[in-house]
mmCIF file of C-alpha atoms and ligand atoms in Angstrom:
data_model
loop_
_atom_site.group_PDB
_atom_site.id
_atom_site.type_symbol
_atom_site.label_atom_id
_atom_site.label_comp_id
_atom_site.label_asym_id
_atom_site.label_seq_id
_atom_site.Cartn_x
_atom_site.Cartn_y
_atom_site.Cartn_z
ATOM 1 C CA UNK A 1 -23.332 23.020 26.849
ATOM 2 C CA UNK A 2 -20.581 21.439 25.166
ATOM 3 C CA UNK A 3 -21.402 17.773 26.114
ATOM 4 C CA UNK A 4 -19.123 15.952 23.732
ATOM 5 C CA UNK A 5 -15.898 17.774 24.802
ATOM 6 C CA UNK A 6 -16.651 17.462 28.811
ATOM 7 C CA UNK A 7 -17.282 13.562 28.195
ATOM 8 C CA UNK A 8 -14.098 13.046 26.200
ATOM 9 C CA UNK A 9 -12.003 15.256 28.732
ATOM 10 C CA UNK A 10 -13.648 13.325 32.023
ATOM 11 C CA UNK A 11 -12.954 10.155 30.061
ATOM 12 C CA UNK A 12 -9.275 10.980 30.512
ATOM 13 C CA UNK A 13 -9.420 10.982 34.504
ATOM 14 C CA UNK A 14 -7.586 13.899 34.497
ATOM 15 C CA UNK A 15 -6.069 15.161 37.859
ATOM 16 C CA UNK A 16 -8.085 18.456 38.706
ATOM 17 C CA UNK A 17 -5.050 20.630 38.462
ATOM 18 C CA UNK A 18 -4.152 19.342 34.932
ATOM 19 C CA UNK A 19 -3.143 21.960 32.318
ATOM 20 C CA UNK A 20 -5.696 22.100 29.771
ATOM 21 C CA UNK A 21 -5.586 25.041 26.885
ATOM 22 C CA UNK A 22 -8.455 25.426 24.874
ATOM 23 C CA UNK A 23 -7.551 26.939 21.609
ATOM 24 C CA UNK A 24 -10.026 28.864 19.629
ATOM 25 C CA UNK A 25 -11.809 28.536 22.799
ATOM 26 C CA UNK A 26 -13.168 32.326 23.020
ATOM 27 C CA UNK A 27 -17.224 32.320 22.660
ATOM 28 C CA UNK A 28 -17.312 28.864 24.194
ATOM 29 C CA UNK A 29 -18.684 27.916 27.331
ATOM 30 C CA UNK A 30 -16.282 25.333 28.189
ATOM 31 C CA UNK A 31 -13.892 26.694 30.376
ATOM 32 C CA UNK A 32 -16.782 27.931 32.620
ATOM 33 C CA UNK A 33 -17.772 24.316 32.170
ATOM 34 C CA UNK A 34 -14.433 22.982 33.363
ATOM 35 C CA UNK A 35 -13.872 25.594 36.104
ATOM 36 C CA UNK A 36 -17.546 24.816 37.579
ATOM 37 C CA UNK A 37 -16.165 20.686 37.560
ATOM 38 C CA UNK A 38 -13.276 21.875 39.652
ATOM 39 C CA UNK A 39 -10.255 21.775 37.233
ATOM 40 C CA UNK A 40 -8.084 24.675 38.215
ATOM 41 C CA UNK A 41 -5.243 25.483 35.412
ATOM 42 C CA UNK A 42 -7.356 26.221 32.372
ATOM 43 C CA UNK A 43 -5.806 28.647 29.499
ATOM 44 C CA UNK A 44 -8.384 29.998 26.625
ATOM 45 C CA UNK A 45 -6.412 31.112 23.751
ATOM 46 C CA UNK A 46 -8.354 33.059 20.807
ATOM 47 C CA UNK A 47 -6.915 35.548 18.050
ATOM 48 C CA UNK A 48 -10.272 37.111 18.835
ATOM 49 C CA UNK A 49 -10.795 39.872 21.857
ATOM 50 C CA UNK A 50 -14.249 40.094 21.232
ATOM 51 C CA UNK A 51 -14.760 36.245 21.512
ATOM 52 C CA UNK A 52 -12.637 36.230 24.722
ATOM 53 C CA UNK A 53 -14.319 38.710 26.319
ATOM 54 C CA UNK A 54 -17.485 37.012 25.602
ATOM 55 C CA UNK A 55 -16.201 33.758 27.195
ATOM 56 C CA UNK A 56 -14.632 36.233 30.630
ATOM 57 C CA UNK A 57 -18.249 38.086 29.996
ATOM 58 C CA UNK A 58 -19.834 34.476 31.031
ATOM 59 C CA UNK A 59 -17.648 33.820 33.771
ATOM 60 C CA UNK A 60 -18.046 37.370 35.741
ATOM 61 C CA UNK A 61 -15.533 37.436 38.583
ATOM 62 C CA UNK A 62 -14.530 33.354 38.354
ATOM 63 C CA UNK A 63 -12.480 35.076 34.357
ATOM 64 C CA UNK A 64 -9.668 35.983 36.816
ATOM 65 C CA UNK A 65 -8.944 32.476 37.777
ATOM 66 C CA UNK A 66 -8.217 31.297 34.084
ATOM 67 C CA UNK A 67 -5.643 32.376 31.898
ATOM 68 C CA UNK A 68 -6.671 34.045 28.838
ATOM 69 C CA UNK A 69 -4.186 34.639 25.641
ATOM 70 C CA UNK A 70 -4.775 36.590 22.831
ATOM 71 C CA UNK A 71 -2.914 35.493 19.987
ATOM 72 C CA UNK A 72 -2.901 33.785 16.914
ATOM 73 C CA UNK A 73 -2.281 29.945 17.421
ATOM 74 C CA UNK A 74 -0.486 29.731 14.117
ATOM 75 C CA UNK A 75 2.049 31.897 15.522
ATOM 76 C CA UNK A 76 2.069 30.608 19.027
ATOM 77 C CA UNK A 77 4.999 29.782 20.961
ATOM 78 C CA UNK A 78 3.605 28.314 24.200
ATOM 79 C CA UNK A 79 5.888 29.104 27.509
ATOM 80 C CA UNK A 80 5.063 26.186 29.221
ATOM 81 C CA UNK A 81 3.855 22.435 28.988
ATOM 82 C CA UNK A 82 -0.300 21.726 29.088
ATOM 83 C CA UNK A 83 -1.588 18.297 29.833
ATOM 84 C CA UNK A 84 -4.708 18.629 27.615
ATOM 85 C CA UNK A 85 -5.245 20.511 24.383
ATOM 86 C CA UNK A 86 -8.613 20.855 23.457
ATOM 87 C CA UNK A 87 -9.680 22.351 19.914
ATOM 88 C CA UNK A 88 -13.635 22.394 18.607
ATOM 89 C CA UNK A 89 -14.061 23.633 14.861
ATOM 90 C CA UNK A 90 -10.489 25.689 14.502
ATOM 91 C CA UNK A 91 -8.482 22.971 12.588
ATOM 92 C CA UNK A 92 -10.881 22.345 9.795
ATOM 93 C CA UNK A 93 -10.656 25.784 9.089
ATOM 94 C CA UNK A 94 -7.243 25.482 8.100
ATOM 95 C CA UNK A 95 -7.563 24.583 4.117
ATOM 96 C CA UNK A 96 -3.728 25.076 3.741
ATOM 97 C CA UNK A 97 -1.382 22.294 4.018
ATOM 98 C CA UNK A 98 1.285 25.399 5.417
ATOM 99 C CA UNK A 99 -1.448 26.338 8.101
ATOM 100 C CA UNK A 100 -2.096 23.121 9.391
ATOM 101 C CA UNK A 101 1.718 22.623 9.956
ATOM 102 C CA UNK A 102 2.127 25.638 11.426
ATOM 103 C CA UNK A 103 -1.118 24.265 13.874
ATOM 104 C CA UNK A 104 0.878 21.205 13.992
ATOM 105 C CA UNK A 105 4.163 22.890 15.301
ATOM 106 C CA UNK A 106 1.976 24.691 18.268
ATOM 107 C CA UNK A 107 0.408 21.324 19.005
ATOM 108 C CA UNK A 108 3.975 19.885 19.563
ATOM 109 C CA UNK A 109 5.386 22.283 21.477
ATOM 110 C CA UNK A 110 2.230 22.985 24.371
ATOM 111 C CA UNK A 111 1.266 19.313 24.770
ATOM 112 C CA UNK A 112 3.773 17.580 26.866
ATOM 113 C CA UNK A 113 5.076 14.152 25.934
ATOM 114 C CA UNK A 114 2.678 11.985 27.861
ATOM 115 C CA UNK A 115 -0.180 14.787 27.329
ATOM 116 C CA UNK A 116 -3.133 14.243 25.153
ATOM 117 C CA UNK A 117 -5.162 16.721 22.928
ATOM 118 C CA UNK A 118 -8.829 16.422 21.914
ATOM 119 C CA UNK A 119 -9.925 17.667 18.153
ATOM 120 C CA UNK A 120 -12.782 18.117 17.157
ATOM 121 C CA UNK A 121 -13.931 18.640 13.147
ATOM 122 C CA UNK A 122 -16.394 18.392 10.799
ATOM 123 C CA UNK A 123 -16.381 14.383 9.972
ATOM 124 C CA UNK A 124 -16.432 13.293 5.701
ATOM 125 C CA UNK A 125 -20.192 13.464 5.717
ATOM 126 C CA UNK A 126 -20.306 16.781 7.450
ATOM 127 C CA UNK A 127 -21.012 20.629 5.972
ATOM 128 C CA UNK A 128 -18.110 21.975 3.299
ATOM 129 C CA UNK A 129 -18.381 25.499 5.159
ATOM 130 C CA UNK A 130 -19.089 26.929 8.000
ATOM 131 C CA UNK A 131 -20.109 30.425 8.671
ATOM 132 C CA UNK A 132 -19.243 31.029 5.028
ATOM 133 C CA UNK A 133 -15.541 29.903 5.027
ATOM 134 C CA UNK A 134 -14.333 26.438 3.587
ATOM 135 C CA UNK A 135 -13.521 23.946 5.733
ATOM 136 C CA UNK A 136 -11.344 20.350 5.446
ATOM 137 C CA UNK A 137 -13.417 17.627 6.724
ATOM 138 C CA UNK A 138 -11.909 14.653 8.184
ATOM 139 C CA UNK A 139 -12.266 10.886 9.303
ATOM 140 C CA UNK A 140 -10.340 9.617 12.584
ATOM 141 C CA UNK A 141 -7.250 8.271 10.693
ATOM 142 C CA UNK A 142 -7.004 11.402 8.124
ATOM 143 C CA UNK A 143 -7.384 13.712 11.476
ATOM 144 C CA UNK A 144 -4.500 11.837 13.161
ATOM 145 C CA UNK A 145 -2.229 11.861 10.246
ATOM 146 C CA UNK A 146 -2.198 15.306 10.472
ATOM 147 C CA UNK A 147 0.029 15.510 13.016
ATOM 148 C CA UNK A 148 2.786 12.959 12.529
ATOM 149 C CA UNK A 149 4.012 10.225 14.231
ATOM 150 C CA UNK A 150 4.853 11.688 17.554
ATOM 151 C CA UNK A 151 1.030 11.242 18.168
ATOM 152 C CA UNK A 152 -1.036 8.273 18.289
ATOM 153 C CA UNK A 153 -4.691 7.694 18.114
ATOM 154 C CA UNK A 154 -6.492 7.054 21.358
ATOM 155 C CA UNK A 155 -9.868 7.058 21.152
ATOM 156 C CA UNK A 156 -12.297 8.599 18.320
ATOM 157 C CA UNK A 157 -16.243 9.264 18.491
ATOM 158 C CA UNK A 158 -18.474 10.949 16.199
ATOM 159 C CA UNK A 159 -21.271 13.067 17.202
ATOM 160 C CA UNK A 160 -24.175 14.083 15.449
ATOM 161 C CA UNK A 161 -24.239 18.026 16.326
ATOM 162 C CA UNK A 162 -27.337 19.983 15.922
ATOM 163 C CA UNK A 163 -26.927 23.575 15.599
ATOM 164 C CA UNK A 164 -29.264 26.166 17.182
ATOM 165 C CA UNK A 165 -30.420 26.531 13.857
ATOM 166 C CA UNK A 166 -31.206 22.959 13.715
ATOM 167 C CA UNK A 167 -28.541 21.898 11.113
ATOM 168 C CA UNK A 168 -27.272 18.758 11.580
ATOM 169 C CA UNK A 169 -23.408 18.979 11.403
ATOM 170 C CA UNK A 170 -21.492 15.681 12.057
ATOM 171 C CA UNK A 171 -18.344 15.595 13.392
ATOM 172 C CA UNK A 172 -15.246 13.756 14.101
ATOM 173 C CA UNK A 173 -13.130 13.446 17.112
ATOM 174 C CA UNK A 174 -10.056 12.168 17.793
ATOM 175 C CA UNK A 175 -8.263 11.997 21.325
ATOM 176 C CA UNK A 176 -4.391 12.066 20.728
ATOM 177 C CA UNK A 177 -1.497 11.469 22.791
ATOM 178 C CA UNK A 178 1.660 12.905 22.848
ATOM 179 C CA UNK A 179 4.311 9.876 22.212
ATOM 180 C CA UNK A 180 7.424 11.726 21.481
ATOM 181 C CA UNK A 181 8.578 15.191 20.794
HETATM 182 C C1 SAM B 201 -15.803 28.144 14.603
HETATM 183 S S1 SAM B 201 -15.184 28.979 16.447
HETATM 184 C C2 SAM B 201 -15.160 27.950 17.279
HETATM 185 C C3 SAM B 201 -15.373 28.323 18.930
HETATM 186 C C4 SAM B 201 -15.651 27.267 19.929
HETATM 187 N N1 SAM B 201 -14.252 26.508 19.943
HETATM 188 C C5 SAM B 201 -16.602 26.136 20.220
HETATM 189 O O1 SAM B 201 -16.435 25.141 19.836
HETATM 190 O O2 SAM B 201 -17.410 26.620 19.745
HETATM 191 C C6 SAM B 201 -13.657 28.857 16.056
HETATM 192 C C7 SAM B 201 -12.701 29.988 17.215
HETATM 193 O O3 SAM B 201 -11.317 29.730 16.383
HETATM 194 C C8 SAM B 201 -10.876 31.200 16.787
HETATM 195 N N2 SAM B 201 -9.464 31.122 15.735
HETATM 196 C C9 SAM B 201 -9.830 30.830 14.432
HETATM 197 N N3 SAM B 201 -8.394 31.311 13.831
HETATM 198 C C10 SAM B 201 -7.921 31.267 15.150
HETATM 199 C C11 SAM B 201 -6.339 31.809 15.140
HETATM 200 N N4 SAM B 201 -5.220 31.132 14.104
HETATM 201 N N5 SAM B 201 -5.952 31.332 16.399
HETATM 202 C C12 SAM B 201 -6.501 31.578 17.574
HETATM 203 N N6 SAM B 201 -7.694 31.288 17.790
HETATM 204 C C13 SAM B 201 -8.386 31.622 16.224
HETATM 205 C C14 SAM B 201 -12.067 32.150 16.316
HETATM 206 O O4 SAM B 201 -11.685 33.646 16.776
HETATM 207 C C15 SAM B 201 -13.247 31.655 16.948
HETATM 208 O O5 SAM B 201 -13.696 32.024 18.336
#
């Protein structure tokens, strides 16, 4: 259960019809958890058809109530605005600044001004790789500064995540507000 994500989302006090997008959310139970909490406008975007299939299978018939987008986030032109963007463990894989800029562009165009983004990455003392791939580690201010002046820091949280294999993964979480286009 993605407890920290749920706690951070619930802290925002969003209306249950708020538009939420979970990027890289395939193979995660977050969408199912949000649906069970009454959220009615949930989009899951992932580059991997397999990951999306796992998430859909988890939901069974209820999967029809969500929006599913199989797409590369870094080449995504959102067709609508979202009130909330959620990313757990996607941004930290972007080790090239050009790819981080593409992410920031997608974030800016997807989240309405006044909307929020919750982003979780490995913390500065977290692992240097994840699933064998290098990651960039962030503190809250380093992470916030990646998205330019259009996003301000609302709150931050540190998580000591323990993997199913009993390994410790410290996370930095930020909640950002899109203040200007
Ligand atoms: C480490 S997993 C995190 C999954 C989930 N957010 C969680 O916390 O359990 C990263 C996910 O991001 C997806 N992903 C990686 N690069 C992506 C991209 N460029 N566009 C969309 N999804 C991507 C992967 O397919 C994978 O499902």
